[in-house]
Coordinates of C-alpha atoms and ligand atoms in Angstrom, one line a residue:
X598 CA 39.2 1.9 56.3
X599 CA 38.7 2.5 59.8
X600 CA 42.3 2.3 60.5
X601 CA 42.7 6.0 58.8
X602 CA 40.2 7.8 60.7
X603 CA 43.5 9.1 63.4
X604 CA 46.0 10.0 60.7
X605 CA 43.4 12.3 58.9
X606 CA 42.3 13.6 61.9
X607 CA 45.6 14.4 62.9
X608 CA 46.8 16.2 59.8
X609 CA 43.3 17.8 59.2
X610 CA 42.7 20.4 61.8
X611 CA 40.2 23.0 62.1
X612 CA 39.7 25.2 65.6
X613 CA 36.9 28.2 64.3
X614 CA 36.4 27.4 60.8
X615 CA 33.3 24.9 60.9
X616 CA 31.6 28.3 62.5
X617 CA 32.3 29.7 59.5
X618 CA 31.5 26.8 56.9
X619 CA 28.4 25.1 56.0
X620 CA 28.2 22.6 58.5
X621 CA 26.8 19.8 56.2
X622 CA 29.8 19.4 53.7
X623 CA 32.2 19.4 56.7
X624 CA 30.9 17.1 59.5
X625 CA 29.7 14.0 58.9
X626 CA 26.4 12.3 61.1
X627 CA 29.3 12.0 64.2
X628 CA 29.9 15.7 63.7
X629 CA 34.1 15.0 62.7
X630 CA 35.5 17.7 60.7
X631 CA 38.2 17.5 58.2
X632 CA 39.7 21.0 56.8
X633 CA 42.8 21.6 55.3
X634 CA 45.2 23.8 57.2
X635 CA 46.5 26.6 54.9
X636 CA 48.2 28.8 56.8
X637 CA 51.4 27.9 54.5
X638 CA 49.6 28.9 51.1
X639 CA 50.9 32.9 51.7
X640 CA 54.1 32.4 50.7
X641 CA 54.9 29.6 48.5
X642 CA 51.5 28.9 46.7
X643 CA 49.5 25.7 48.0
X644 CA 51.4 23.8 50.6
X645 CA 51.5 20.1 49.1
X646 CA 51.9 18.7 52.8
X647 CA 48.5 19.9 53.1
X648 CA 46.8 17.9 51.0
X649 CA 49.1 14.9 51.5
X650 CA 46.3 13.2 54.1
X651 CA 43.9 13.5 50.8
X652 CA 46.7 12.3 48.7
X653 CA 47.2 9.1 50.7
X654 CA 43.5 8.5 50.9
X655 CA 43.1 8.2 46.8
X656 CA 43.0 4.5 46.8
X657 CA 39.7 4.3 48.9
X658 CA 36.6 5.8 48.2
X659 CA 36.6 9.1 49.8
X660 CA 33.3 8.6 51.7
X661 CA 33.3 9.3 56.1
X662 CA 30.6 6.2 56.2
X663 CA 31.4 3.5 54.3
X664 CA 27.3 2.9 53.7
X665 CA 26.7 6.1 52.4
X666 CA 27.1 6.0 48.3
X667 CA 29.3 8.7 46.2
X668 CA 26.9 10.9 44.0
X669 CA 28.8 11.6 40.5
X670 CA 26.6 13.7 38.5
X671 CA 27.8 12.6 34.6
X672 CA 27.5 14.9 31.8
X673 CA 29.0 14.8 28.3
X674 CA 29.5 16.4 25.2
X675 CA 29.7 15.0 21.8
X676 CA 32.0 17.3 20.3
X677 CA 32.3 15.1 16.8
X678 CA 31.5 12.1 15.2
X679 CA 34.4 10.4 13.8
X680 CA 33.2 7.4 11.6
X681 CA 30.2 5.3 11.4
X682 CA 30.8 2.0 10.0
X683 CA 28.1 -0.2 9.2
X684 CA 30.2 -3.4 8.6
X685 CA 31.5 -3.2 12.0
X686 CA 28.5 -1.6 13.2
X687 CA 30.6 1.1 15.2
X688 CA 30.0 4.6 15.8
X689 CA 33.2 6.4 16.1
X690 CA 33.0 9.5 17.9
X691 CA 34.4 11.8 20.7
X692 CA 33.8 12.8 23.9
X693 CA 34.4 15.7 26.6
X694 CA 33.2 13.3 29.9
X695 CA 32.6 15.8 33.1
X696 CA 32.4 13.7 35.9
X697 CA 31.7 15.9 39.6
X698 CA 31.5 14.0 43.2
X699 CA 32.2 15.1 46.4
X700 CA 35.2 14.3 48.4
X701 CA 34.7 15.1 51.8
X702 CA 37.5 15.1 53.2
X703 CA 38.2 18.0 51.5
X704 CA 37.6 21.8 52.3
X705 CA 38.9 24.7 53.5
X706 CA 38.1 28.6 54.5
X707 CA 39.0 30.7 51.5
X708 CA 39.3 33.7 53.7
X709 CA 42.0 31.8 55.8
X710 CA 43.7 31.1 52.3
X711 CA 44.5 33.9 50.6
X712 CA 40.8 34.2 49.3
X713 CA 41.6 30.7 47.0
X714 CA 38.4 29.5 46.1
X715 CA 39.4 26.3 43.6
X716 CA 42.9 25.1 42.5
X717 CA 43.7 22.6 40.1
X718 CA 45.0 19.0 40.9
X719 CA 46.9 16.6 39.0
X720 CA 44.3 13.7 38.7
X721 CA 46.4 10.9 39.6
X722 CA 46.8 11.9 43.1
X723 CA 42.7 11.9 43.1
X724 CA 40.4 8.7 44.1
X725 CA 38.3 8.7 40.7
X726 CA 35.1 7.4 39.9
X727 CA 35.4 4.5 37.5
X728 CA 32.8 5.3 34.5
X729 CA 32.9 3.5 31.6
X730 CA 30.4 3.5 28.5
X731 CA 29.6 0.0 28.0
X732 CA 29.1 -0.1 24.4
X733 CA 33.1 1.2 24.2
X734 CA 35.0 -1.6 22.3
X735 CA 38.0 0.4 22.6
X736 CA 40.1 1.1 25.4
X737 CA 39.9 4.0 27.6
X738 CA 42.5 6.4 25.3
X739 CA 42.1 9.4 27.3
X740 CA 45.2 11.3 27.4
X741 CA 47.9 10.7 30.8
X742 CA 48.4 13.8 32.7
X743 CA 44.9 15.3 33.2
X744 CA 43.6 17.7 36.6
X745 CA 40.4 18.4 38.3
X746 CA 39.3 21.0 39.8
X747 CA 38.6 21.0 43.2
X748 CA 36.9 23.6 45.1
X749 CA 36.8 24.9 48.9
X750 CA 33.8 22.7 49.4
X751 CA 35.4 19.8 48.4
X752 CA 33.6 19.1 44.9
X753 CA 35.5 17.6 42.2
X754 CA 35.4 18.5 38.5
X755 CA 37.1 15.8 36.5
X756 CA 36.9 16.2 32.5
X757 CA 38.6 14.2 29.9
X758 CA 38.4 14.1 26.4
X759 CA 37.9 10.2 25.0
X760 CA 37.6 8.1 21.7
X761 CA 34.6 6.4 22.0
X762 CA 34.6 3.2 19.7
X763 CA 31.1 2.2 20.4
X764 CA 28.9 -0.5 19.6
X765 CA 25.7 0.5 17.1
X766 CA 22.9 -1.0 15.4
X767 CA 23.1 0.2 12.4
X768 CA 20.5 -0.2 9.9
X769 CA 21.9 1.6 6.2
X770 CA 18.6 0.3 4.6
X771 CA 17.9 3.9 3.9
X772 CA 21.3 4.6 3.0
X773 CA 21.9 8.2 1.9
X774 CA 18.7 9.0 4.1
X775 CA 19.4 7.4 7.0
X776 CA 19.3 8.4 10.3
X777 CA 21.3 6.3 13.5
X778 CA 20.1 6.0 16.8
X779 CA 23.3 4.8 19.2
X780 CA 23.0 4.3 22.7
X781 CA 25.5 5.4 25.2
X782 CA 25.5 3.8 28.9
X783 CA 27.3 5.5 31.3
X784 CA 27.9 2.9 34.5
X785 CA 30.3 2.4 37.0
X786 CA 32.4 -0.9 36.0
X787 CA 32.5 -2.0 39.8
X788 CA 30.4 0.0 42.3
X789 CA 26.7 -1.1 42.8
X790 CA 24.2 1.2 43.8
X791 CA 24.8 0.6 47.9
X792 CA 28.5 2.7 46.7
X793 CA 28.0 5.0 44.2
X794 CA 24.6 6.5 42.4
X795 CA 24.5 8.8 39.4
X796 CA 23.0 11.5 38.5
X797 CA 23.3 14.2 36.0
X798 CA 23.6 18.2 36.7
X799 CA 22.6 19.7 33.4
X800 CA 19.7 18.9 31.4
X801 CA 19.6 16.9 28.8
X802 CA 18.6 18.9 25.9
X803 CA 21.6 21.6 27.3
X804 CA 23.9 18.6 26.2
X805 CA 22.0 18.4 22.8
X806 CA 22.2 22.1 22.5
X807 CA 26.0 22.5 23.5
X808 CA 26.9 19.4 21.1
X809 CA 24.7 20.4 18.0
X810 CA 26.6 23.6 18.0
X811 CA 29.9 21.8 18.1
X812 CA 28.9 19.3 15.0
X813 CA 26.9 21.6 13.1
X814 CA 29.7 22.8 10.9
X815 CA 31.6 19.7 10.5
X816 CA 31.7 16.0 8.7
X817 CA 28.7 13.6 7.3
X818 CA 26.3 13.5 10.2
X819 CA 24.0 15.5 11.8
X820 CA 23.2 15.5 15.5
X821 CA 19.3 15.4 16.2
X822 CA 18.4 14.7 19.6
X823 CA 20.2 13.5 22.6
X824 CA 17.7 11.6 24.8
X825 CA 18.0 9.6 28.1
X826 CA 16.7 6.7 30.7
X827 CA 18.1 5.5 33.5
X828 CA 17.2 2.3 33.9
X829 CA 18.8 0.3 36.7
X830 CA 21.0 -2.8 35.6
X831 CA 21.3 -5.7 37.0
X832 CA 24.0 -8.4 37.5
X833 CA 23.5 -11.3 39.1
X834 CA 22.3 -10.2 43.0
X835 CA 24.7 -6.7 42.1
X836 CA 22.4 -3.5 41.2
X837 CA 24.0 -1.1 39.0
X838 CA 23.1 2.4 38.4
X839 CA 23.5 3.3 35.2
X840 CA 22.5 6.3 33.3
X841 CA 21.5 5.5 29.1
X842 CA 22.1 8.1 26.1
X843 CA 20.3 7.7 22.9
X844 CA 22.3 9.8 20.7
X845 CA 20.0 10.1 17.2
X846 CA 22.1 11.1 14.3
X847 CA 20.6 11.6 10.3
X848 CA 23.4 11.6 7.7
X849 CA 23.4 14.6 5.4
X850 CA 22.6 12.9 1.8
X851 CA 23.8 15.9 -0.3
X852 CA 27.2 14.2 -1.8
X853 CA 25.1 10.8 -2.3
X854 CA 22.4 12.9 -4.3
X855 CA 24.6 14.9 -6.0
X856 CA 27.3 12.2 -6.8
X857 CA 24.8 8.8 -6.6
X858 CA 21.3 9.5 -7.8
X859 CA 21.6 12.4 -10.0
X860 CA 23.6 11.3 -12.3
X861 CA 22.0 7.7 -12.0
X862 CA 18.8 9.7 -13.0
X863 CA 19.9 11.3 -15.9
X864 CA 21.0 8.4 -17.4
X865 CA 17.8 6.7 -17.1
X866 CA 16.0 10.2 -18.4
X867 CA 18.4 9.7 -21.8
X868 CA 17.6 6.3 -21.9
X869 CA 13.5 7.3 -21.7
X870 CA 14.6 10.4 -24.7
X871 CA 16.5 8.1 -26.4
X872 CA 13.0 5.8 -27.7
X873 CA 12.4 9.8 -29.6
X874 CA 15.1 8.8 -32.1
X875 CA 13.6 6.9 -34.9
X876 CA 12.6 3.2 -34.9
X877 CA 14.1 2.5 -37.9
X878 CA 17.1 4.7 -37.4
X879 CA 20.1 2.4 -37.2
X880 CA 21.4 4.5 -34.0
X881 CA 19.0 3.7 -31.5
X882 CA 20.4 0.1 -30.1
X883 CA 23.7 1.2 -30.1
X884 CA 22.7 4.4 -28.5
X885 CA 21.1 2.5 -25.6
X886 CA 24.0 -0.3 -25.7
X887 CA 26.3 2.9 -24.8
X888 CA 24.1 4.4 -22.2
X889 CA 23.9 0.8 -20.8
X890 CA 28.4 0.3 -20.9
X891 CA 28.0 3.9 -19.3
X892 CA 26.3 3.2 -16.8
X893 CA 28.0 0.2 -15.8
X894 CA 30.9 2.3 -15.5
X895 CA 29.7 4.5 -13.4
X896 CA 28.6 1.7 -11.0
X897 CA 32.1 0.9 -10.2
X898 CA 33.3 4.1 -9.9
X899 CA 31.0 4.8 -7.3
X900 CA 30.5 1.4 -5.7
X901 CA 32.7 2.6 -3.0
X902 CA 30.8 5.7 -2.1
X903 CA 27.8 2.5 -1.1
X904 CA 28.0 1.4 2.1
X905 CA 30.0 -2.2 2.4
X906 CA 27.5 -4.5 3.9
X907 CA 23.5 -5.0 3.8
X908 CA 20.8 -3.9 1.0
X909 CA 20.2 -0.4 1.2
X910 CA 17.0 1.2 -0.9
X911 CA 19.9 3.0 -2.8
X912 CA 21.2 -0.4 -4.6
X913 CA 17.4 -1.6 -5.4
X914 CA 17.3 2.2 -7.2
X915 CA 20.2 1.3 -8.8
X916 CA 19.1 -2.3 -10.3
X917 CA 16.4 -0.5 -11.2
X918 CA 17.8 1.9 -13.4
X919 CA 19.9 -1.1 -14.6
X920 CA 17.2 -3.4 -15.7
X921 CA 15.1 0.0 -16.8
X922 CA 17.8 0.6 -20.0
X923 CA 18.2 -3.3 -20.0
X924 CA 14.7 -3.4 -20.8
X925 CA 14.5 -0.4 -23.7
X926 CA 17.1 -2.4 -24.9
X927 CA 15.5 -5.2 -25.3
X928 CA 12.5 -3.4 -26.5
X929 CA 14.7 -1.7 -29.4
X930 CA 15.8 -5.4 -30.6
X931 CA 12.0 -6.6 -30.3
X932 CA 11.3 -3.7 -32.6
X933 CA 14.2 -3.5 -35.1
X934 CA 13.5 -7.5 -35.7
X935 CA 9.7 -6.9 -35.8
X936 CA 10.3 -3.9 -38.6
X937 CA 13.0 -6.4 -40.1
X938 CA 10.7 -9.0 -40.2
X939 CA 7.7 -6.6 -41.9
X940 CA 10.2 -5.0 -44.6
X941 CA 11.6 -8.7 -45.5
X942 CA 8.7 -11.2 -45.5
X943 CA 5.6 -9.9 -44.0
X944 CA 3.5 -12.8 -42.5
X945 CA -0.2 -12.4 -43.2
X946 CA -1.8 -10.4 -40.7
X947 CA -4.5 -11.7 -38.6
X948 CA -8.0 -9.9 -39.3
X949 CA -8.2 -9.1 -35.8
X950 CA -4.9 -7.3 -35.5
X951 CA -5.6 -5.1 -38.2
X952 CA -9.0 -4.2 -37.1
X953 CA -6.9 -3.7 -33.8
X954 CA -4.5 -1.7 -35.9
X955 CA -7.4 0.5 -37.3
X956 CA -8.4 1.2 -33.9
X957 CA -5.5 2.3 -32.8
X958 CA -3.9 4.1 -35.3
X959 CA -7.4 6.4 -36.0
X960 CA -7.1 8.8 -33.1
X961 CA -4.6 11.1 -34.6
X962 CA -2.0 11.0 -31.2
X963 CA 1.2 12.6 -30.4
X964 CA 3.3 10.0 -30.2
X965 CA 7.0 9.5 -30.5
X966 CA 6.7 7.9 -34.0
X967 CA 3.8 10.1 -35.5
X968 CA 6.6 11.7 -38.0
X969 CA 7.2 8.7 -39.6
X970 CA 3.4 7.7 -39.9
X971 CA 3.0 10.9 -41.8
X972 CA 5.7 10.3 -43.8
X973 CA 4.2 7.0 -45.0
X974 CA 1.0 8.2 -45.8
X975 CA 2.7 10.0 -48.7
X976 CA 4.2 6.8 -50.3
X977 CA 8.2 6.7 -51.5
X978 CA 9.3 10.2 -50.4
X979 CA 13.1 9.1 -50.7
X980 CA 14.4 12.5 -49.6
X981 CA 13.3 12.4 -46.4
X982 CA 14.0 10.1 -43.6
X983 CA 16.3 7.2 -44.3
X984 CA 14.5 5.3 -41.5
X985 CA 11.7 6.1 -44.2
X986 CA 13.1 4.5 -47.5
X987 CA 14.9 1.9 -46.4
X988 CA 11.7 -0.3 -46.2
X989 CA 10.5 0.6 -49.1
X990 CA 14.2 -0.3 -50.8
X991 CA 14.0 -3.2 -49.5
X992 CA 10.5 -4.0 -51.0
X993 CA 11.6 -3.5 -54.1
X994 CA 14.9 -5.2 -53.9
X995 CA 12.8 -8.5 -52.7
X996 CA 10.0 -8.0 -55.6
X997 CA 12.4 -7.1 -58.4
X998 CA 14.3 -11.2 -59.1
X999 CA 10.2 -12.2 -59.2
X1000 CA 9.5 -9.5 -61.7
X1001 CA 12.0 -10.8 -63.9
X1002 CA 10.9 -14.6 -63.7
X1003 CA 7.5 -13.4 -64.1
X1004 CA 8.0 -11.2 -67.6
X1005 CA 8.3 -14.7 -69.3
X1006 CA 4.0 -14.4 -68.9
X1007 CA 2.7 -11.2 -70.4
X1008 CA -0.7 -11.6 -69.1
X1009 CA 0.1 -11.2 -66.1
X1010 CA 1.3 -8.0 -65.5
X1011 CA -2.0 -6.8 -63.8
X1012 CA -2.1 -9.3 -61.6
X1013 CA 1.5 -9.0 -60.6
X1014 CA 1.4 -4.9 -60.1
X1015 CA -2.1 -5.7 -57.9
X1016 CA 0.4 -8.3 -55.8
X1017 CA 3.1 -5.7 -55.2
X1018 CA 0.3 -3.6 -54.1
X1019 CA -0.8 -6.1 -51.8
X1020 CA 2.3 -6.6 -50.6
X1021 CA 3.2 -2.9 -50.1
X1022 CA 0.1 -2.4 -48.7
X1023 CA 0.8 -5.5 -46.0
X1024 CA 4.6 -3.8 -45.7
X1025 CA 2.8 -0.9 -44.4
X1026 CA 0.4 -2.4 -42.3
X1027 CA 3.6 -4.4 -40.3
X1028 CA 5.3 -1.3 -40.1
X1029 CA 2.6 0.5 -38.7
X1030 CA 2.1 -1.8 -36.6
X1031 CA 5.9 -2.1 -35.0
X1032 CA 5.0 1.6 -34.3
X1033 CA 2.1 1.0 -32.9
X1034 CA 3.7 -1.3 -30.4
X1035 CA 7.0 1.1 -30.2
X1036 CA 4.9 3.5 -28.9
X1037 CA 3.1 1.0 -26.8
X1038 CA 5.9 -0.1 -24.8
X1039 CA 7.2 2.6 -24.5
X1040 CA 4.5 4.0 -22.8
X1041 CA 4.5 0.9 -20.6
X1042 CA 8.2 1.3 -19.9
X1043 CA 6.8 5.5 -18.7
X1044 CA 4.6 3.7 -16.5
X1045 CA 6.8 1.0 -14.6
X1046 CA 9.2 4.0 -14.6
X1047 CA 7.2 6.1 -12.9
X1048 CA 6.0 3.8 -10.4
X1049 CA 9.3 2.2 -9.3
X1050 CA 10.6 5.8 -9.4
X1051 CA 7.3 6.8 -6.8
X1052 CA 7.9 3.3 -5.2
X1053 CA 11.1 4.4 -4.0
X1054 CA 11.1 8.0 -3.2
X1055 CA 7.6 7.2 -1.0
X1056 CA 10.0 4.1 0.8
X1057 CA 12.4 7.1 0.8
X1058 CA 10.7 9.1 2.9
X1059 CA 8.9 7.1 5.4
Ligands
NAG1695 C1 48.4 25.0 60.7 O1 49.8 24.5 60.5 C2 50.7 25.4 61.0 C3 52.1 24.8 60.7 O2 52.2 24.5 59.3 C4 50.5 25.5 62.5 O3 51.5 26.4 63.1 C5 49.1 26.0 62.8 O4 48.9 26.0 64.2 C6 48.1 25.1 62.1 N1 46.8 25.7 62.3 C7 45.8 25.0 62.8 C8 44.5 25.8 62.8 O5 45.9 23.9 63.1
NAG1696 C1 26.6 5.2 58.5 O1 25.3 5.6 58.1 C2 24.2 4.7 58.3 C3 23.0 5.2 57.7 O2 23.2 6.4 57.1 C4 24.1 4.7 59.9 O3 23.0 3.8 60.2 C5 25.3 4.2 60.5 O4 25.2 4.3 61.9 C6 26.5 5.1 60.0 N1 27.7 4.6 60.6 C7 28.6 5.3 61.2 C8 29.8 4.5 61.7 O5 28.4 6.4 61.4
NAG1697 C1 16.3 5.5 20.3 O1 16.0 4.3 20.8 C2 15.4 4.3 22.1 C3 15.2 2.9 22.6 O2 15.9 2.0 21.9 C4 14.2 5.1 22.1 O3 13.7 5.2 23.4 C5 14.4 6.5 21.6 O4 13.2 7.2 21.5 C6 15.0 6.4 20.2 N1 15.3 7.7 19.8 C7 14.9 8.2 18.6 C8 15.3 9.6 18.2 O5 14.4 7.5 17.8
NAG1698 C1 24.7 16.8 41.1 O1 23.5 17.3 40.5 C2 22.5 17.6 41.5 C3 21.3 18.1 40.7 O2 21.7 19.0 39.7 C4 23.0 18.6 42.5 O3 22.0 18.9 43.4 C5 24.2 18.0 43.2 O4 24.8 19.0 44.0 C6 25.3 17.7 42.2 N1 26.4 17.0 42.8 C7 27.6 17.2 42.6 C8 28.6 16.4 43.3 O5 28.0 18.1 41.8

């Protein structure tokens, strides 16, 4: 390095115009000047021979005292986020980087040079800090061909764009209510601290502020809060500055809620309805065996709308509503056999069921069978219901072979009308009870509803 102290010196001359500048950015602690002669600017814009001592300087630090580190204040500006995948665990998003250091080598009067204040240089002929966010697992894809700015003082603005691939932990467990929180480390790849520090000119929450108004209109995710540490990092005996950005982002749910769970819901609300149609009704299992084909359906459709890895919340809702209409299923077998099993060959009843029965049934309820306990209180009505006569039918299709084997015996009509009307009256005691219990469960499946439902929505929101 010390080797380039005469050729500098030689081509960066300055007679009157240290008077003139502020002595700090010029002179170093031995009180050497370097300022670009531009008496040539006048007539054929900036003179490149000029700036040729900078030029052939860009492979070293630009510092007078090798001891003395480069500041580069960093600041960014998330301008969108691409993708976040949570198989990978990447965040995809994009960047303006504005990096600013000092290169003192350069400066100049403006009122010597036509009253130029800042031009613009092509970046390659510039030394360049060597910032790299460490979560990146992508390389650098900034575009070739990009200038800085550099100003009469020497300060160097250098912005690129760049495709950030970074690395995330992702956790989708609240998957479509989740929110991200990604971290961003901005570090020099090979100066420690004894070269190069950084720091950061603008405040954070102006980066959150600028950013937010970028993202606001666009894609899935939502930009909360851009927050930072700098912790120093170190490697080995090497100290690295580094300067940390956690970038917290919440995903807006609205095509999950509108595409996902509403739907999903009013399935499962049908399937609740769906117990209102008649027990006896011949439409109510394959009714719920639809709903159930339906909503398997819509599963697939929509598996890919889910994220591809882990267990969110979202696929335990989902199971949920699956086994919830497995269930009422199952319940509408349980009853259809029970109500089969009363209309065919009613067992005896237990005393303590029927005084269970009693109990129950007394308190006039609103219920979603109460029409059909009406409707039995008034005998054979055959023009109503069908659910209605088709018990009753069926009593008398079983009674009516006995009758006939039993009119060989005259005397014993009596008895045998009193034993159909025993056996009515135990008909409608098992069919009153298969309500009961219809109404029962059903009232249990409300319940586990509701609290799985509350379950979820309070995990939801915590
Ligand atoms: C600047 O350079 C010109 C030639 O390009 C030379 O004539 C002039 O003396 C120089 N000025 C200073 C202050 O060195
Ligand atoms: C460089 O700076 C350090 C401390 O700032 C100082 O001690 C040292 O003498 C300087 N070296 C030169 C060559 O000026
Ligand atoms: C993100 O995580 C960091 C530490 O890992 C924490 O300091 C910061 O507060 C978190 N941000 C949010 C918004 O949760
Ligand atoms: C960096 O930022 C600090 C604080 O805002 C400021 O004092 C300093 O001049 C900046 N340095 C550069 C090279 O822009």
């Amino acid at each position: 390095m010390e080797g380039g102290w005469p050729v500098v010196g030689g081509v960066l001359l300055c007679l009157t115009v240290s008077l003139l500048l502020p002595g700090s950015l010029l002179t170093t602690g031995r009180g050497d000047t370097f300022t670009i002669n531009c008496s040539g600017f006048d007539q054929y814009g900036v003179d490149p021979a000029a700036f040729q001592a900078v030029f052939d300087r860009k492979a070293f630090r630009p510092v007078i005292n090798n001891s003395i580190p480069t500041h580069v204040n960093i600041s960014f500006t998330l301008s969108t986020i691409l993708e976040v995948n949570a198989q990978l665990q990447l965040l995809t998003s994009f960047l303006w980087i504005n990096l600013m250091w000092n290169n003192p080598f350069i400066s100049w009067n403006p009122q010597e040079c036509v009253s130029l204040k800042k031009l613009t240089v092509s970046a390659e002929n510039l030394w360049l800090p060597d910032i790299v966010i460490l979560e990146s697992m992508d390389v650098d894809q900034a575009p070739p061909g990009l200038t800085a700015f550099v100003n009469s003082e020497g300060q160097i603005k250098y912005d690129r764009p760049v495709r950030v691939t970074s690395i995330c932990n992702l956790d989708i467990f609240y998957f479509p209510f989740d929110q991200q929180n990604c971290t961003l480390t901005f570090s020099s790849f090979l100066y420690t601290v004894d070269s190069m520090l950084l720091g950061m000119d603008k405040e954070v929450w102006e980066i959150t502020d600028t950013s937010r108004n970028l993202i606001q209109t666009q894609g899935e995710w939502e930009l909360l809060s851009i927050n930072k540490a700098t912790p120093k990092m170190l490697v080995g005996s090497n100290l690295y500055d580094q300067i940390m950005f956690y970038v917290a982002i919440r995903r807006r749910p609205s095509l999950y809620v509108i595409n996902l769970l509403v739907p999903s819901g009013f399935l499962v609300a049908i399937d609740a309805l769906s117990f209102y149609l008649p027990a006896e009704s011949e439409n109510r299992a394959p009714f719920k065996m639809t709903l159930l084909l339906g909503y398997n359906v819509f599963l697939l459709m929509m598996n890919d709308l889910l994220p591809a890895s882990g267990t969110p919340l979202i696929s335990v809702y989902f199971a949920l509503c699956l086994s919830l209409m497995v269930v009422s299923l199952l319940e509408t077998i349980f009853i259809t056999y029970l109500l089969h099993l009363a209309t065919t060959q009613p067992p005896p009843m237990p005393r303590w069921l029927h005084s269970l029965l009693l109990y129950w049934a007394s308190p006039r309820k609103c219920c979603p069978t109460a029409p059909q306990k009406g409707n039995k209180g008034l005998g054979p009505t055959p023009t109503h219901l069908p659910g209605v006569k088709e018990p009753v039918e069926l009593v008398w299709k079983v009674s009516g072979p006995r009758e006939a084997e039993l009119n060989g015996c005259p005397g014993s009509a009596e008895t045998q009308q009193e034993e159909e009307a025993r056996k009515q009256h135990l008909v409608d005691l098992w069919v009153k009870f298969s309500h009961v219990m219809d109404t029962l469960l059903f009232r249990l499946y409300l319940l586990f509803m509701a609290t799985s439902v509350v379950t979820v929505i309070v995990l939801w929101n915590t």
